[in-house]
mmCIF file of C-alpha atoms in Angstrom:
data_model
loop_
_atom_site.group_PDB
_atom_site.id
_atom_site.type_symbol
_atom_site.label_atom_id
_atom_site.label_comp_id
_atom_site.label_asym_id
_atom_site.label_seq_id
_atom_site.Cartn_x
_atom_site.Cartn_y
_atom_site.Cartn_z
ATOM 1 C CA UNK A 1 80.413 165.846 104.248
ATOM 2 C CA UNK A 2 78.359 166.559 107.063
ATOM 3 C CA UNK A 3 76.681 164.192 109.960
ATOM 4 C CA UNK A 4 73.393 164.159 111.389
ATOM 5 C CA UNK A 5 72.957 166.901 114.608
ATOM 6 C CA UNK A 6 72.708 165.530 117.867
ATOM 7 C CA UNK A 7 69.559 165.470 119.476
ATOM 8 C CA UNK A 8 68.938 167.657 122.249
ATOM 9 C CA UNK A 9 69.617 166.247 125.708
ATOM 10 C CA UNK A 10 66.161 166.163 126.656
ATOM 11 C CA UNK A 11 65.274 164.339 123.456
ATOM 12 C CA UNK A 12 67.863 162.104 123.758
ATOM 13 C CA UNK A 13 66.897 161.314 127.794
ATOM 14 C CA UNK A 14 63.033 161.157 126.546
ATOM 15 C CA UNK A 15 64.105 158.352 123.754
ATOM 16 C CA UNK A 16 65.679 156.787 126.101
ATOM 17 C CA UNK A 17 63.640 156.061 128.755
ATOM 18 C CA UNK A 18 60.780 155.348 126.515
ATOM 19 C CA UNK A 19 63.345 152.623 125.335
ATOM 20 C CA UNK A 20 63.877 151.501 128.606
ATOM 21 C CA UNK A 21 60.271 151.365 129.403
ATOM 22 C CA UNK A 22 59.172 149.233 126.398
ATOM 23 C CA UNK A 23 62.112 146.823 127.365
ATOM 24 C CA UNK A 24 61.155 146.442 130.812
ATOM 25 C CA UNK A 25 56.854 146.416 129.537
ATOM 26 C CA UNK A 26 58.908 142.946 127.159
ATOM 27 C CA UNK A 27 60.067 142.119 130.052
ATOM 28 C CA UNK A 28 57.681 141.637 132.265
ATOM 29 C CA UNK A 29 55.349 139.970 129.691
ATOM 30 C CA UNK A 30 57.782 137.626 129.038
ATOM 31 C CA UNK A 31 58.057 136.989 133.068
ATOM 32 C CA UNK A 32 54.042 136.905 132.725
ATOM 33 C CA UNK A 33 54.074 134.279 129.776
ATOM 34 C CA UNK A 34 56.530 132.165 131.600
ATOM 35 C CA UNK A 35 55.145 132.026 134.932
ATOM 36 C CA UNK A 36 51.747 130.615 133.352
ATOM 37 C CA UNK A 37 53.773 128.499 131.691
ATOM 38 C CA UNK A 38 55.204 126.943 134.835
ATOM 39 C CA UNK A 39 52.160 126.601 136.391
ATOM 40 C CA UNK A 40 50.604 124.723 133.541
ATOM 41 C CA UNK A 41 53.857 122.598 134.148
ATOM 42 C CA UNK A 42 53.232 122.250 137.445
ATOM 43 C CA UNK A 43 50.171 121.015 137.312
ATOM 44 C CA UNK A 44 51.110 118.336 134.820
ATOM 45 C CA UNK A 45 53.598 117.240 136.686
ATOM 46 C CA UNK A 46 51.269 116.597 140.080
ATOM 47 C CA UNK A 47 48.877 114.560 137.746
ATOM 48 C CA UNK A 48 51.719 112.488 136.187
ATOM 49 C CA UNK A 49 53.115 111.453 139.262
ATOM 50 C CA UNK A 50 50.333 111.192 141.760
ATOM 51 C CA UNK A 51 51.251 110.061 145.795
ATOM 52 C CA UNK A 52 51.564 106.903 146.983
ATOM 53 C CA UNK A 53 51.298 105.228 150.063
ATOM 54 C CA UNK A 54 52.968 102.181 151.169
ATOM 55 C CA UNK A 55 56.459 101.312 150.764
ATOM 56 C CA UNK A 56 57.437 102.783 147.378
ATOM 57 C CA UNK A 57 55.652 106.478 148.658
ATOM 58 C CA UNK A 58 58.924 107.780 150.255
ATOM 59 C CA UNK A 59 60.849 107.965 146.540
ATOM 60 C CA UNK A 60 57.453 109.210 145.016
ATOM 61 C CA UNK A 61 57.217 111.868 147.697
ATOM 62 C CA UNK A 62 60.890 112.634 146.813
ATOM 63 C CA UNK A 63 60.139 112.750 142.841
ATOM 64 C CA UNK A 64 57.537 115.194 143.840
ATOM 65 C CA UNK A 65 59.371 117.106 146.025
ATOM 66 C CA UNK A 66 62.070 118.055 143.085
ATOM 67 C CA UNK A 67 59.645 117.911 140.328
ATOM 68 C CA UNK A 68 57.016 120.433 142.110
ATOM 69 C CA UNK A 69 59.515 122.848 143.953
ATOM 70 C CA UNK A 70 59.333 125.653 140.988
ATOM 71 C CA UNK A 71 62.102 126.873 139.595
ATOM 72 C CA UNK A 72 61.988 128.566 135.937
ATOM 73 C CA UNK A 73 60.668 125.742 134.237
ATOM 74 C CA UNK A 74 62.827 127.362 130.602
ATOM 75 C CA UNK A 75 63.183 124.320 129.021
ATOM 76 C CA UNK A 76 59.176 123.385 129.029
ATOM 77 C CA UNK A 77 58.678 126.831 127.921
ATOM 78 C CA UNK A 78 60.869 126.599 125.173
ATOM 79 C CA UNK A 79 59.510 123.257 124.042
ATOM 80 C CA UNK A 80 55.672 125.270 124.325
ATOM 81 C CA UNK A 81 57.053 127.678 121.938
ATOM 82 C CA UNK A 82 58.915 125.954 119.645
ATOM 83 C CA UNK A 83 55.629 124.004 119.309
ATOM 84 C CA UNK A 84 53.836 126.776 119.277
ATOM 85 C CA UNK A 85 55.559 128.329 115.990
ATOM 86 C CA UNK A 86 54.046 125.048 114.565
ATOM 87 C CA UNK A 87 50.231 125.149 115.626
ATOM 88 C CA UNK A 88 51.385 122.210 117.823
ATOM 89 C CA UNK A 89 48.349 121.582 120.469
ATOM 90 C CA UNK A 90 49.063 122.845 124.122
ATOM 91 C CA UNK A 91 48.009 119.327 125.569
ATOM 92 C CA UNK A 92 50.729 117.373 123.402
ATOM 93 C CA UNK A 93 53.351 120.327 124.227
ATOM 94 C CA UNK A 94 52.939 120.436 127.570
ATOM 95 C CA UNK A 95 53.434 116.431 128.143
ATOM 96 C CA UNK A 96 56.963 117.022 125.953
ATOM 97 C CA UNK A 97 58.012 119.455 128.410
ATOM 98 C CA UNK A 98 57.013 117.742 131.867
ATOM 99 C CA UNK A 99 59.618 115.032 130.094
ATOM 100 C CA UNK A 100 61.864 117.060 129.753
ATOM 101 C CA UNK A 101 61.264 118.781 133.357
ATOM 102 C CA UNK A 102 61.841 115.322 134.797
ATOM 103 C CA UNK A 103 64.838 114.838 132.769
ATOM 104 C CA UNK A 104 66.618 118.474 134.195
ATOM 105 C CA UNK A 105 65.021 117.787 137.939
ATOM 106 C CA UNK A 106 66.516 114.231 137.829
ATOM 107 C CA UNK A 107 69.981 115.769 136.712
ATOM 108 C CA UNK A 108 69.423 118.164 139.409
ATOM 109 C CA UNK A 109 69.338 115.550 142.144
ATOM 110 C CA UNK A 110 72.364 113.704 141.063
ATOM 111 C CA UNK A 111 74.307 116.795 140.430
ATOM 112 C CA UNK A 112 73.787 117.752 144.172
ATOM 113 C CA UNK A 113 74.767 114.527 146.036
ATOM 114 C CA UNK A 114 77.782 114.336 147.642
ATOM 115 C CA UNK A 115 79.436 112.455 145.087
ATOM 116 C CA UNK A 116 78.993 115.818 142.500
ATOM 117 C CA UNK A 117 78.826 119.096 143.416
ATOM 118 C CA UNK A 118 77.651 117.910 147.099
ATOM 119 C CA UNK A 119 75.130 121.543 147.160
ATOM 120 C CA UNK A 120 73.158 121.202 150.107
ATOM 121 C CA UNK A 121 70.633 123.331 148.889
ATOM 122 C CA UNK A 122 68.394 123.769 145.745
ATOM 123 C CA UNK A 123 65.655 126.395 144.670
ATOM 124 C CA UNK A 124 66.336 128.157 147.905
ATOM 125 C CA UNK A 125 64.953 125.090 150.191
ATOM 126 C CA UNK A 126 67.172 122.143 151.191
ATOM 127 C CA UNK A 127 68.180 119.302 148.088
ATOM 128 C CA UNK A 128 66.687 116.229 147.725
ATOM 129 C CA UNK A 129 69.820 114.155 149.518
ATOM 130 C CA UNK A 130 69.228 116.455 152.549
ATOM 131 C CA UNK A 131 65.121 116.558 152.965
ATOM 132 C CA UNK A 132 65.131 112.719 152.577
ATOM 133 C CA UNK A 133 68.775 110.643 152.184
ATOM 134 C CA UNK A 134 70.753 110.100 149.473
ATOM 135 C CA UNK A 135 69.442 106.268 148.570
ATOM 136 C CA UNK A 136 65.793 107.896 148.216
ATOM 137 C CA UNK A 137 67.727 110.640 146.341
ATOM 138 C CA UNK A 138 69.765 108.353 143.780
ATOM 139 C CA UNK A 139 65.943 106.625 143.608
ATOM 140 C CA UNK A 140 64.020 109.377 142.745
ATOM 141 C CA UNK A 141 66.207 110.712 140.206
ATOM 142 C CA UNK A 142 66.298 107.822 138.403
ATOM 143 C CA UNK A 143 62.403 107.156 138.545
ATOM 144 C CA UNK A 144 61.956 110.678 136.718
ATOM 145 C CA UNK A 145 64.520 109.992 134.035
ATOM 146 C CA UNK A 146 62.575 106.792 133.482
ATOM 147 C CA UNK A 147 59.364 108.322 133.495
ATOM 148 C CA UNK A 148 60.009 110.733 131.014
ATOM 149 C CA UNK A 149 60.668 108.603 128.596
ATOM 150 C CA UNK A 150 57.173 106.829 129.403
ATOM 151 C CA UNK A 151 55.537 109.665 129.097
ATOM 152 C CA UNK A 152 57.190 110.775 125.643
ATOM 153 C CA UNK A 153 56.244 107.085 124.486
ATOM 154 C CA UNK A 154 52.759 107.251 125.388
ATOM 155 C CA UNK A 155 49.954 107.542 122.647
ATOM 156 C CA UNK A 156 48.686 110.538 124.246
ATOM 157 C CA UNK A 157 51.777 112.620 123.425
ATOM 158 C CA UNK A 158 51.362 111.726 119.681
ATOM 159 C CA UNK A 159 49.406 109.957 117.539
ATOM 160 C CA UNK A 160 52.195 109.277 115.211
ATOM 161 C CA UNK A 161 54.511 106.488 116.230
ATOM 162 C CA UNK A 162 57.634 108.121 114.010
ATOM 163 C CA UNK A 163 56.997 110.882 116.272
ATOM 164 C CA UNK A 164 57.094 109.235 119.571
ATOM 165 C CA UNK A 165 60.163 107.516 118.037
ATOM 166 C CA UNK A 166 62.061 110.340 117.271
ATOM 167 C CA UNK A 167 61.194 112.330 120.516
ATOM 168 C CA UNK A 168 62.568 109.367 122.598
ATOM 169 C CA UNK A 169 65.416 108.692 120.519
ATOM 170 C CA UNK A 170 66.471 113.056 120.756
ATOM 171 C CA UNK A 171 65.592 113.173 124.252
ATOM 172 C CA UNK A 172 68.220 110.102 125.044
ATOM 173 C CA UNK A 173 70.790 111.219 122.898
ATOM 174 C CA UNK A 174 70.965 114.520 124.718
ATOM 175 C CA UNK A 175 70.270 113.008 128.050
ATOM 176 C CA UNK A 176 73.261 110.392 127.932
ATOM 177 C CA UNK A 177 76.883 110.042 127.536
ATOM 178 C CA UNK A 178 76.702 111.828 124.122
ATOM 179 C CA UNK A 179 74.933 114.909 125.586
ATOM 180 C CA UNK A 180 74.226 116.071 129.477
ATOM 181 C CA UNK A 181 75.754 112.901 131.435
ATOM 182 C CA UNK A 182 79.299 113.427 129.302
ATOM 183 C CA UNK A 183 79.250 117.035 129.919
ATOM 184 C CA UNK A 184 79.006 116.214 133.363
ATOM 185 C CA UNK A 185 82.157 113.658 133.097
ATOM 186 C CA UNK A 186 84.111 116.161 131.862
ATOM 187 C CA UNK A 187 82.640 118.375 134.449
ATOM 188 C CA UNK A 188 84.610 116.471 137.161
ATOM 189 C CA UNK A 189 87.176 115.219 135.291
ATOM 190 C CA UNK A 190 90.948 116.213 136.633
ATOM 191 C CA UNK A 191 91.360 118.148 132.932
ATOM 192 C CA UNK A 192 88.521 120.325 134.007
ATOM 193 C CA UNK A 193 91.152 122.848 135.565
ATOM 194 C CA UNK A 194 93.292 123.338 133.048
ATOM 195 C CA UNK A 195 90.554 123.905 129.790
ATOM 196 C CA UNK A 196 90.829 126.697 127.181
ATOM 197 C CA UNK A 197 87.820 128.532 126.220
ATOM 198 C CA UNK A 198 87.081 125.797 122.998
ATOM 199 C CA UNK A 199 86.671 123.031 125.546
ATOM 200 C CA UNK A 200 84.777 124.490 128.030
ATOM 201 C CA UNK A 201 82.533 125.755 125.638
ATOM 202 C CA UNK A 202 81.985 121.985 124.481
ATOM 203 C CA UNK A 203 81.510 120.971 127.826
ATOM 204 C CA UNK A 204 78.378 123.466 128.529
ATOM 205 C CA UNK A 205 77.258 122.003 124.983
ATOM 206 C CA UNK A 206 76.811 118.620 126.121
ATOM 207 C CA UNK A 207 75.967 119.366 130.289
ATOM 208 C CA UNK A 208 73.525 122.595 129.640
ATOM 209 C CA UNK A 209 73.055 122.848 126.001
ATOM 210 C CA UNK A 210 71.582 119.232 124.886
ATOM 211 C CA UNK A 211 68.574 119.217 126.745
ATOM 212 C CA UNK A 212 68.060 123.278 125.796
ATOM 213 C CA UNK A 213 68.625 121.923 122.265
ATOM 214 C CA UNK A 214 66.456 119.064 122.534
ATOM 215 C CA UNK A 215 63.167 121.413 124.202
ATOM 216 C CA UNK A 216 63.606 123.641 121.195
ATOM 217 C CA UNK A 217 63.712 121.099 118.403
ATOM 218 C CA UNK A 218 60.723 119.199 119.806
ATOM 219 C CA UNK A 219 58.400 121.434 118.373
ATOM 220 C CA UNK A 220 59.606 120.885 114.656
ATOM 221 C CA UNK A 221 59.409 116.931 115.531
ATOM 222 C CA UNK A 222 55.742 116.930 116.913
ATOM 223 C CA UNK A 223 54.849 118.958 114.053
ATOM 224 C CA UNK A 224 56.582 116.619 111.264
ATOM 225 C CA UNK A 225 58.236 120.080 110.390
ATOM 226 C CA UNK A 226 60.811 120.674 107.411
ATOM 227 C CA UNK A 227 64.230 119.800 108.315
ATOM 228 C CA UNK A 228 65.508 123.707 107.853
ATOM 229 C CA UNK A 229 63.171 124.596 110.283
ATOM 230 C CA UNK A 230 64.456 122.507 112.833
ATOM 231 C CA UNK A 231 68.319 123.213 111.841
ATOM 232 C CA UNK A 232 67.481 126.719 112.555
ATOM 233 C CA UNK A 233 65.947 126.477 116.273
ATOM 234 C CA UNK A 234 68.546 123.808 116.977
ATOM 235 C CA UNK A 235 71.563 126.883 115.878
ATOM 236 C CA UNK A 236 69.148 129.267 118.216
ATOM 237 C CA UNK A 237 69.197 126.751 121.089
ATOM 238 C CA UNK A 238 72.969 126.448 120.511
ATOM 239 C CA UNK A 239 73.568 129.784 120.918
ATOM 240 C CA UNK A 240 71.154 130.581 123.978
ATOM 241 C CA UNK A 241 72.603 127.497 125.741
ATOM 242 C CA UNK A 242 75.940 128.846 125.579
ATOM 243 C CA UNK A 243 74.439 132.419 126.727
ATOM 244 C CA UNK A 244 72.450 130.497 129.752
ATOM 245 C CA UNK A 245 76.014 129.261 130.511
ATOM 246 C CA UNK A 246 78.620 131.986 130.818
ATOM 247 C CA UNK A 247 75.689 133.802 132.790
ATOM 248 C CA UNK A 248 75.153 131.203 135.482
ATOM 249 C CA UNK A 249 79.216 132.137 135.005
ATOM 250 C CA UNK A 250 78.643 135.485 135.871
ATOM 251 C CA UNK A 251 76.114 135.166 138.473
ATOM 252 C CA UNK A 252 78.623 132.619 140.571
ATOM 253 C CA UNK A 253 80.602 135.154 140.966
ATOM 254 C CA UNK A 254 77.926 138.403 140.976
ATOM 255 C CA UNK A 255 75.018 136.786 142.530
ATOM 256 C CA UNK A 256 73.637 135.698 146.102
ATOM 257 C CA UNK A 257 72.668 132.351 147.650
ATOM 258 C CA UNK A 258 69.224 134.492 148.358
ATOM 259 C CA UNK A 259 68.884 135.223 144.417
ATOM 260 C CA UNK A 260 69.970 132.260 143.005
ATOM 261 C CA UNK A 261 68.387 129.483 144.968
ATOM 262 C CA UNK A 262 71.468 127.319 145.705
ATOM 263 C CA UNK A 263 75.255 127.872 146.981
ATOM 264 C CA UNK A 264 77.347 130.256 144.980
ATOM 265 C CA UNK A 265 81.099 130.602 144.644
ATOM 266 C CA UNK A 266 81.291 126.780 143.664
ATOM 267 C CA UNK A 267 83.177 127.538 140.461
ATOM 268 C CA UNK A 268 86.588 128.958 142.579
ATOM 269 C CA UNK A 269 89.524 127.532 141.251
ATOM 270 C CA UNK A 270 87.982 125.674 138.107
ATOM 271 C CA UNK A 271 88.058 127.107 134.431
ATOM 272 C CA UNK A 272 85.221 129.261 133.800
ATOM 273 C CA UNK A 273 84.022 131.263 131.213
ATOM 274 C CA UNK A 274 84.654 134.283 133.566
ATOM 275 C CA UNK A 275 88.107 133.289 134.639
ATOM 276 C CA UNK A 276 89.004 132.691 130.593
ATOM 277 C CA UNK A 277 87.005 136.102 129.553
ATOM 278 C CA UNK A 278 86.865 138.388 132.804
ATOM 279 C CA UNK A 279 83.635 139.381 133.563
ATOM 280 C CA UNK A 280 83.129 142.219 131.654
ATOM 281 C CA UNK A 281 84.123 140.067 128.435
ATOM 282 C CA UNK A 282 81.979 137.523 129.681
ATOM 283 C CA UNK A 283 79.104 139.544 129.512
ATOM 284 C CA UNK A 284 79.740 140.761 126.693
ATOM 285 C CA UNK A 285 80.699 136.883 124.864
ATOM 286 C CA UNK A 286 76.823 136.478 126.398
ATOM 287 C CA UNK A 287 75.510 139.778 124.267
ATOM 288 C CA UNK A 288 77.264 138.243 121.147
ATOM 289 C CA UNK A 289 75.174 135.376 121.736
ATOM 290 C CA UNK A 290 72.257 136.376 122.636
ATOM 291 C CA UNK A 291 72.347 138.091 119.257
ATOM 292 C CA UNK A 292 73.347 135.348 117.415
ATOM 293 C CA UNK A 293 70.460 133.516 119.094
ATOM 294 C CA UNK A 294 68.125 135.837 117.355
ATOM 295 C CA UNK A 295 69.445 135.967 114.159
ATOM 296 C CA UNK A 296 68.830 132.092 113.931
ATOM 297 C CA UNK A 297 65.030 132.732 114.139
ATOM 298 C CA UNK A 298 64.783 135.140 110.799
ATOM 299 C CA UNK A 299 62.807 132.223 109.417
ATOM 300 C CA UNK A 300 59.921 132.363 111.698
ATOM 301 C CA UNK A 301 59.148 136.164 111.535
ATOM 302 C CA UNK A 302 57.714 137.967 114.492
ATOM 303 C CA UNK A 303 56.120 134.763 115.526
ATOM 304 C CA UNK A 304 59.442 133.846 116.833
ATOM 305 C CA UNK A 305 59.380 137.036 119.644
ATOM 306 C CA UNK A 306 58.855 135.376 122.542
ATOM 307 C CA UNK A 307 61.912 133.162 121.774
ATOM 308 C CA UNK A 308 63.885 135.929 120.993
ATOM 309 C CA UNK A 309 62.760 137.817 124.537
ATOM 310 C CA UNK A 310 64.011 134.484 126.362
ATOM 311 C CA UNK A 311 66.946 134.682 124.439
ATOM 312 C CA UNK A 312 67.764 138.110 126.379
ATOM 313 C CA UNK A 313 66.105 137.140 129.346
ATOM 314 C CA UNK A 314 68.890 134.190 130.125
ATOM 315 C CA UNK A 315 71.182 136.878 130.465
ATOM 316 C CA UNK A 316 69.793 139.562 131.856
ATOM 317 C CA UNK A 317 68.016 137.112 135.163
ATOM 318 C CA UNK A 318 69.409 137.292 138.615
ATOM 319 C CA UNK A 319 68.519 133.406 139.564
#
């Protein structure tokens, strides 16, 4: 019984770097898609919540301050290409996703305060509760988790009432005590030090993984999409919240302030999925699940790249 030869060195080194070049070529157009993609956020967001003067302007200013400061803008993207698998129209997409950007920069104020994880900065520039105070903070976070839902109940995002219906009703489940606001009680709950790997994992579910789940499912809904369909991007967006989780994990312990945009180190002392895994089994727990991200999309074909690429990208960034 005999094997197959090794290749030569050379051949070997020559496969491999043409691998490595094709990844990084992926890469960078996925880097490419996604920063058009934030900037078509961006400027969504400026028109949907214009300046104001007089006494309200300072929590507007605020609102815009969060909501216009950057950042990866992943979770419109995802809803853009879930939609996209769909023939969804851009225009309707990208109003799903600024509501769901207002949703994660609202959670992102509150989640800084004092009261939370009391970060003083966020994106690499100072947090909301610093560049104004925290009333105008508390303020503007909730204005932007009321606004999205205004927005996702507005005729312009869909014709179809059902649809604005269910979009509301998905976006508040994940948004509330059954999704990202009771991950975040368990988050600073006193049982938070002492959780196996199980109930951490459910935490991230709820905190990071709802709203993940919710951008990737919203495509299906605008479309009016069979219910398989949607079961299968909501297992993807399972899995790739999960992955986005153990490596902001990883990069609290591997990263800089300079790279990542905010104060790192916060997780010493508390149950992570690198204290429960090590590092090295942490990255790899994020490889399993990156994988079983992508084996989630088989349904979609090659249409489904791009969402397979972000899948790898969540663990692979440095920010």
């Amino acid at each position: 019984m005999g094997s197959e030869a090794a290749a030569p060195a050379s051949v070997a080194q020559g496969a491999g770097d043409a691998q490595s070049g094709m990844a990084h070529a992926r890469s960078d157009d996925l880097i490419a898609q996604m920063t058009r993609s934030a900037d078509a956020v961006t400027r969504e967001l400026d028109r949907l919540i214009p300046a104001v003067t007089g006494p309200r302007g300072p929590v507007v200013e605020a609102m815009r301050y969060s909501a216009l400061s950057g950042g990866k803008r992943l979770r419109p993207f995802l809803v853009l290409e879930s939609a996209g698998l769909f023939g969804v129209p851009d225009a309707q997409a990208l109003r799903v996703g600024s509501a769901v950007e207002m949703v994660h920069c609202y959670s992102l104020i509150h989640d800084d305060l004092p009261a939370m994880d009391d970060s003083d900065t966020r994106r690499g520039r100072p947090a909301v509760h610093k560049a104004f105070d925290e009333a105008i903070a508390i303020l503007a976070g909730d204005a932007l988790l009321t606004q999205a839902f205004e927005v996702l109940g507005s005729f312009e995002t869909s014709r179809d009432a059902s649809v604005r219906a269910a979009l509301v009703v998905e976006l508040a489940k994940a948004s509330g005590a059954a999704g990202m606001v009771g991950g975040q009680m368990i988050d600073i709950s006193p049982a938070r030090e002492t959780m196996g790997f199980d109930e951490i994992a459910e935490l991230e579910a709820l905190k990071t993984g709802e709203l993940i789940r919710f951008s990737c499912v919203a495509g299906p809904i605008l479309a009016n999409a069979a219910e398989g369909e949607r079961q299968a991007l909501a297992a993807y967006a399972a899995d790739l919240g999960l992955a986005f989780q153990v490596a902001d994990d990883i990069l609290d312990v591997t990263g800089t302030e300079e790279e990542v945009g905010k104060p790192v180190g916060q997780d010493d002392g508390l149950t992570t999925f690198v204290t429960l895994l090590g590092l090295e089994g942490a990255r790899k727990k994020a490889d399993e699940l990156v994988e079983s991200a992508c084996a989630h999309l088989a349904p979609f074909g090659a249409s489904a790249d791009t969402l397979r690429a972000v899948a790898r990208f969540v663990v692979e960034r440095n920010q």
